[in-house]
mmCIF file of C-alpha atoms in Angstrom:
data_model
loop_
_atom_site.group_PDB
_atom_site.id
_atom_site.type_symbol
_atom_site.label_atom_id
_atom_site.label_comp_id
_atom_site.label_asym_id
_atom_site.label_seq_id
_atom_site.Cartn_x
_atom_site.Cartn_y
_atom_site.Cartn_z
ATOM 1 C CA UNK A 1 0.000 0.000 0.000
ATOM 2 C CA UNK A 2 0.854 3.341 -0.602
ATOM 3 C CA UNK A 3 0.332 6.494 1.057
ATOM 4 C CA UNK A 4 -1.768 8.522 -0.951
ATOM 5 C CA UNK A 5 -1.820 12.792 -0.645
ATOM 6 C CA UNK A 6 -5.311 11.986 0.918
ATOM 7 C CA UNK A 7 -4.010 9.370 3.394
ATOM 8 C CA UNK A 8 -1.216 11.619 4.409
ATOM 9 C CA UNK A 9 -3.469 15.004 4.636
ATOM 10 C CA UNK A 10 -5.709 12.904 6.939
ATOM 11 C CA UNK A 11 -3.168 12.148 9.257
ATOM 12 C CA UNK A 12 -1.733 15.884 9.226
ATOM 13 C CA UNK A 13 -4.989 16.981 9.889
ATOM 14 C CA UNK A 14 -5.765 14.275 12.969
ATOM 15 C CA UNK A 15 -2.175 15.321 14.328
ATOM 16 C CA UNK A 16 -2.337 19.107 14.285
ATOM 17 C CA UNK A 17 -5.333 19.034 15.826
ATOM 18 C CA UNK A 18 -4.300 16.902 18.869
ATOM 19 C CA UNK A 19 -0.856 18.485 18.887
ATOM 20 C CA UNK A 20 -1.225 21.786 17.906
ATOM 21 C CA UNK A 21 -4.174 23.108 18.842
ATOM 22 C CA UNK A 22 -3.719 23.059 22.679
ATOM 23 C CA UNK A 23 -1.432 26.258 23.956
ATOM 24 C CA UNK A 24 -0.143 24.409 26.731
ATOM 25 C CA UNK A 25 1.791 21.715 24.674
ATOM 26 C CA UNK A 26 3.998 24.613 23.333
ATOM 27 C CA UNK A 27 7.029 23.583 25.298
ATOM 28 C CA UNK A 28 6.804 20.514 23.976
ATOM 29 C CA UNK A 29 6.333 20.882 20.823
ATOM 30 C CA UNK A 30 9.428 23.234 20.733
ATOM 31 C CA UNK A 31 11.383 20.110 21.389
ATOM 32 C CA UNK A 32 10.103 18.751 18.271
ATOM 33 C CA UNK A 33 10.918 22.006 16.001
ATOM 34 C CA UNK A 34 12.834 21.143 12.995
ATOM 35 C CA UNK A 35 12.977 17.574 13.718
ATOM 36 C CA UNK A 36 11.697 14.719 11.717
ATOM 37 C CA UNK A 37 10.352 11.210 12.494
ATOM 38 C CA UNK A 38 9.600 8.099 9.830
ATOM 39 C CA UNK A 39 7.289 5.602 10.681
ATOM 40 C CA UNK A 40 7.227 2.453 9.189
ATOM 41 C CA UNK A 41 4.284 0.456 9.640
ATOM 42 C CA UNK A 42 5.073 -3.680 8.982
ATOM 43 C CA UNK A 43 1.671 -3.677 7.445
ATOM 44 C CA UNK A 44 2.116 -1.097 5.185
ATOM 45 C CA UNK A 45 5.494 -1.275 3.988
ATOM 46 C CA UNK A 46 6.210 2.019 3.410
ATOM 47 C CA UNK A 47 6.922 4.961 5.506
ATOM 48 C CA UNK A 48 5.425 8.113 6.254
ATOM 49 C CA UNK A 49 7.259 11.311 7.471
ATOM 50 C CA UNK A 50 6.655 13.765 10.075
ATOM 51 C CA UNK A 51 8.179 17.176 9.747
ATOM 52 C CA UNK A 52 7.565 18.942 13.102
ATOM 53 C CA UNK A 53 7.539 23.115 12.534
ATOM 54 C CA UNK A 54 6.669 25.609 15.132
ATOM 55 C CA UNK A 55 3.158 26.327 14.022
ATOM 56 C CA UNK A 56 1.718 22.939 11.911
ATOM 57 C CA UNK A 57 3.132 19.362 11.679
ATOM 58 C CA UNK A 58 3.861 18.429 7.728
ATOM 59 C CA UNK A 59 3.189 14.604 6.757
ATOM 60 C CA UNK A 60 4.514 13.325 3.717
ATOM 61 C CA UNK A 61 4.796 9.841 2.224
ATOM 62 C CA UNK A 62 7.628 10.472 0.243
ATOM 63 C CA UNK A 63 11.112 12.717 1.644
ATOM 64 C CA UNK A 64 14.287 13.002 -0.246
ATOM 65 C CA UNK A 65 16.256 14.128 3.062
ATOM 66 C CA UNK A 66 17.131 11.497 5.583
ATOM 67 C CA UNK A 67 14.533 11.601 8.932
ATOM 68 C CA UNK A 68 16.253 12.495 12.199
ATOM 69 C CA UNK A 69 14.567 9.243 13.244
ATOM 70 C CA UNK A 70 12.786 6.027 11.852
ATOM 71 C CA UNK A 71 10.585 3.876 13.862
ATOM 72 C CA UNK A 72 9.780 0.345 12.525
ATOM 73 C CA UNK A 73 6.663 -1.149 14.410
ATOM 74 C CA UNK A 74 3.043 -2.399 13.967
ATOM 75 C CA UNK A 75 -0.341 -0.859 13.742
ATOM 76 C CA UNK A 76 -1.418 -2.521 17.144
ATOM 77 C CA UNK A 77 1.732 -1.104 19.012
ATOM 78 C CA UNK A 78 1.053 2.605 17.634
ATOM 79 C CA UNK A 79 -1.142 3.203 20.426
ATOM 80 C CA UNK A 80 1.075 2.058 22.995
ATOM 81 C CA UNK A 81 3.254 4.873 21.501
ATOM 82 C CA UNK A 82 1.237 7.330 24.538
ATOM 83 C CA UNK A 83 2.831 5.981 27.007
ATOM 84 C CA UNK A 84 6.556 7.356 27.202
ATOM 85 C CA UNK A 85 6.873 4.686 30.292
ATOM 86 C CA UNK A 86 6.452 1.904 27.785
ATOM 87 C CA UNK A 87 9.124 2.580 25.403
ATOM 88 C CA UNK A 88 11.892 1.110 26.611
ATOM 89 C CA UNK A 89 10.344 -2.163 26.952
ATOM 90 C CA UNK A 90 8.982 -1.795 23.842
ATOM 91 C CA UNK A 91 12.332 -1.692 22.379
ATOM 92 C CA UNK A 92 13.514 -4.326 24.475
ATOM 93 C CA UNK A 93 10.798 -6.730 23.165
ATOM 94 C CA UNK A 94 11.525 -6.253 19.283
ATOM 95 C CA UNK A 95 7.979 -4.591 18.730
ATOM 96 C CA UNK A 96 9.590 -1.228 18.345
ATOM 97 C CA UNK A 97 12.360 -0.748 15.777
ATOM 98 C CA UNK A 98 14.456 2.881 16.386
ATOM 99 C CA UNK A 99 17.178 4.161 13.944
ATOM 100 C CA UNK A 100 19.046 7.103 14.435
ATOM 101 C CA UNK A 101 17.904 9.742 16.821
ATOM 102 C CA UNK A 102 16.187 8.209 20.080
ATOM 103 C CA UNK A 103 14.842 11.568 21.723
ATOM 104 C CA UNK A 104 12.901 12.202 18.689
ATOM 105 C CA UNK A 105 10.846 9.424 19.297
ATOM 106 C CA UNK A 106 10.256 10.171 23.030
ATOM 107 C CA UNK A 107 9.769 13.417 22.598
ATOM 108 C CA UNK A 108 6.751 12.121 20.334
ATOM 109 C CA UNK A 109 5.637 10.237 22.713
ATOM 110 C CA UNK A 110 5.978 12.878 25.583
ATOM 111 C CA UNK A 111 3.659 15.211 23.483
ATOM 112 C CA UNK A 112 1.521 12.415 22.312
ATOM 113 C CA UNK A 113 1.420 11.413 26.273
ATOM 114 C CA UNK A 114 0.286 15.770 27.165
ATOM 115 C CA UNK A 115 -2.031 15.960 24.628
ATOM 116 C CA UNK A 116 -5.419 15.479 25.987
ATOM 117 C CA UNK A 117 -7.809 13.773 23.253
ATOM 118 C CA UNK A 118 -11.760 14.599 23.847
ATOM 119 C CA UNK A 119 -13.538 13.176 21.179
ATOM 120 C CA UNK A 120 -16.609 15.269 22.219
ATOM 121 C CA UNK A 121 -14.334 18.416 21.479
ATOM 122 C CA UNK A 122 -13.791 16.973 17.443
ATOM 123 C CA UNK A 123 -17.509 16.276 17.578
ATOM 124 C CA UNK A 124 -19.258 19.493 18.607
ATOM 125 C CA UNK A 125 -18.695 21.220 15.399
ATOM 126 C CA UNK A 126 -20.853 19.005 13.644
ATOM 127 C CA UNK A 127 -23.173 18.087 16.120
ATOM 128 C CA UNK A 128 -23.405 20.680 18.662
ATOM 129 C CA UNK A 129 -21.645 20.867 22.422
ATOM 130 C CA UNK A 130 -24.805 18.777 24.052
ATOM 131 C CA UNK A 131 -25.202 15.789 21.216
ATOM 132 C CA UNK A 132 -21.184 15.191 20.940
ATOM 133 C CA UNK A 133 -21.318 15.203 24.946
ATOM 134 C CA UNK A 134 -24.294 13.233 25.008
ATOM 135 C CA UNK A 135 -22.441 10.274 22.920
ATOM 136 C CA UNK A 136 -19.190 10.679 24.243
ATOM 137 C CA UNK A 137 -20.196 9.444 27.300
ATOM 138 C CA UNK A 138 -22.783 6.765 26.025
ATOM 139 C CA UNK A 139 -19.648 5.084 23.930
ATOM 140 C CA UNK A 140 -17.424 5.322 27.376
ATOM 141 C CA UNK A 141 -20.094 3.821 29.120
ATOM 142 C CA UNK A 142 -20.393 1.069 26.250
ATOM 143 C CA UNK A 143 -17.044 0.200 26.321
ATOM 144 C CA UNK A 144 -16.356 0.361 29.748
ATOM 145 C CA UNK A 145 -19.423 -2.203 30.173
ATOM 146 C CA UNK A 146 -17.599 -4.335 27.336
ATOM 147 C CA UNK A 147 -14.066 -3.983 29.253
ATOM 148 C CA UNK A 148 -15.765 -5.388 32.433
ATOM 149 C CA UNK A 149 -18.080 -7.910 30.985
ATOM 150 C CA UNK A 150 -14.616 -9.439 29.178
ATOM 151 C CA UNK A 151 -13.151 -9.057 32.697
ATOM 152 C CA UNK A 152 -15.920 -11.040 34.885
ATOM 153 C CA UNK A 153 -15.570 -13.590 31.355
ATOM 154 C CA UNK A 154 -11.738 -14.403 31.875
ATOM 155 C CA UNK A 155 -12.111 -14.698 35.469
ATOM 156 C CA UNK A 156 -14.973 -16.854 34.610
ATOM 157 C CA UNK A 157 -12.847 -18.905 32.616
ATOM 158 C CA UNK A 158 -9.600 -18.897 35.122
ATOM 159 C CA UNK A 159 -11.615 -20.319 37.649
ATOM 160 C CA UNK A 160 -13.056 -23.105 35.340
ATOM 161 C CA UNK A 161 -10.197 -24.500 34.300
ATOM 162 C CA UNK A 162 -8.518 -24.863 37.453
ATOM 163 C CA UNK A 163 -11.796 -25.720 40.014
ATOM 164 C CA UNK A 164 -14.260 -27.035 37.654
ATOM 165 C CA UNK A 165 -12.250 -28.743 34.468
ATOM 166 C CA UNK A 166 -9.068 -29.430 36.510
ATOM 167 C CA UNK A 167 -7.025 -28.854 33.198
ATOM 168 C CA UNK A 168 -4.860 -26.850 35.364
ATOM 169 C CA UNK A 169 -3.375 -27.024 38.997
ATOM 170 C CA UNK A 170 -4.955 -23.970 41.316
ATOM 171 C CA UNK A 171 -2.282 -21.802 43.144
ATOM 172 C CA UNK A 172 -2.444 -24.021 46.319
ATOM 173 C CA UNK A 173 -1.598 -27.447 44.495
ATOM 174 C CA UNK A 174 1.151 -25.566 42.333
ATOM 175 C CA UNK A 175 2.798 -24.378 46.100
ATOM 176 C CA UNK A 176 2.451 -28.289 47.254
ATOM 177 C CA UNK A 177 3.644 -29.459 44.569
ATOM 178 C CA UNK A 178 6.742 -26.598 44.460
ATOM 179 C CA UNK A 179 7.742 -27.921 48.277
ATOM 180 C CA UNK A 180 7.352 -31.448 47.594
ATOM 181 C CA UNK A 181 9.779 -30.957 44.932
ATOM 182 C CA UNK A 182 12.760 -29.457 46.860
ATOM 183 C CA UNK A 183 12.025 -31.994 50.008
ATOM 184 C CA UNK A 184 12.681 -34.538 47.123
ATOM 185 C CA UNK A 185 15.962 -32.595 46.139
ATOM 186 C CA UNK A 186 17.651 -33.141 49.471
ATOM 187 C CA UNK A 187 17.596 -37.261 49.787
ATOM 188 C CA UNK A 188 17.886 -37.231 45.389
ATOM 189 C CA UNK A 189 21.468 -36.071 46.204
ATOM 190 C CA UNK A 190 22.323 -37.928 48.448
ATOM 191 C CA UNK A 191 21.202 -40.850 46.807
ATOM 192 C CA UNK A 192 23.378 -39.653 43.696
ATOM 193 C CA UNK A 193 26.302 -38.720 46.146
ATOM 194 C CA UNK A 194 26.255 -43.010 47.289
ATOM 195 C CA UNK A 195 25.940 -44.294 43.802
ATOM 196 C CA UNK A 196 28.973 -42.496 42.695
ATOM 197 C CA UNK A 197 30.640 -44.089 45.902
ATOM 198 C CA UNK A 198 29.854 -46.876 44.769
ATOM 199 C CA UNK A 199 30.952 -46.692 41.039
ATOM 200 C CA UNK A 200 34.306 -45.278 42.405
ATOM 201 C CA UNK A 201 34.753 -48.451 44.480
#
């Protein structure tokens, strides 16, 4: 796939809002001035560019200069990209690539981590203050229901396999059978201690 001028322009747009829009962020966008970032999505194949200015970030598709920084990842781990805590595990676990500058991609995900996303705030335009509110917090309240419901489910299913289905050992039987293991350890090496007596005799 590649990224088309209305691919890019939508992603410009989506960015500047959340990045630019918000006074506050200045400091930390000041960081970014000047600097440049590639992403490279696995699923894509190709990258895009972000050119960070003082007023408006710049996405492009294609760049003839080199970018201050490339990230190689996956779609699923961009949003894990908010949380500057996250990074260096990330990196330590292979699921995010970085070449060449590291503090570009931390400040990213400093300013990523500041900027506050409302979706009500992207919806009143169209809909008015009230209506965007109104379904901002029915779809929190849906997925937060969802979130729980696949909660009480997996604890649901925990408990069956290890009470009901016994396909697993609960936590008790695991410590049991963790201590009857090392009291076995002991008179094992002694027994292994005699026999090589014996072979040596």
């Amino acid at each position: 796939m590649t990224f088309t001028p209305l691919l890019t322009a939508s992603i410009e747009t989506a960015l500047n809002r959340v990045l630019y829009r918000d006074r506050s962020l200045k400091a930390a966008r000041q960081r970014l001035t000047g600097k440049s970032l590639a992403i490279e999505l696995a699923e894509l194949g190709q990258p895009f560019v972000i050119i960070f200015g003082e007023r408006q970030a710049d996405v492009v598709g294609q760049w003839g200069d080199r970018p201050d920084c490339t990230v190689k990842t996956r779609l699923a781990t961009l949003p894990r990209l908010r949380d500057r805590q996250q990074l260096t595990s990330l990196i330590r676990s292979g699921e995010l690539e970085v070449e060449g500058d590291l503090q570009v991609v931390q400040q990213f995900s400093a300013l990523l981590d500041l900027a506050e996303v409302d979706p009500a705030e992207y919806l009143a335009p169209w809909l008015g203050d009230i209506a965007a509110q109104g379904i901002t917090q029915f779809a929190r309240r849906g997925f937060t229901a969802v979130r729980r419901d696949l909660q009480r489910k997996q604890s649901y299913l925990a408990q069956a396999v290890t009470e009901e289905w016994r396909l697993a050992p609960g936590a008790l039987e695991l410590a049991w059978f963790a201590e009857e293991v090392d009291a076995l350890a002991g008179p094992l090496a002694a027994l292994e201690a005699r026999l090589d007596q014996l072979e040596d005799q």
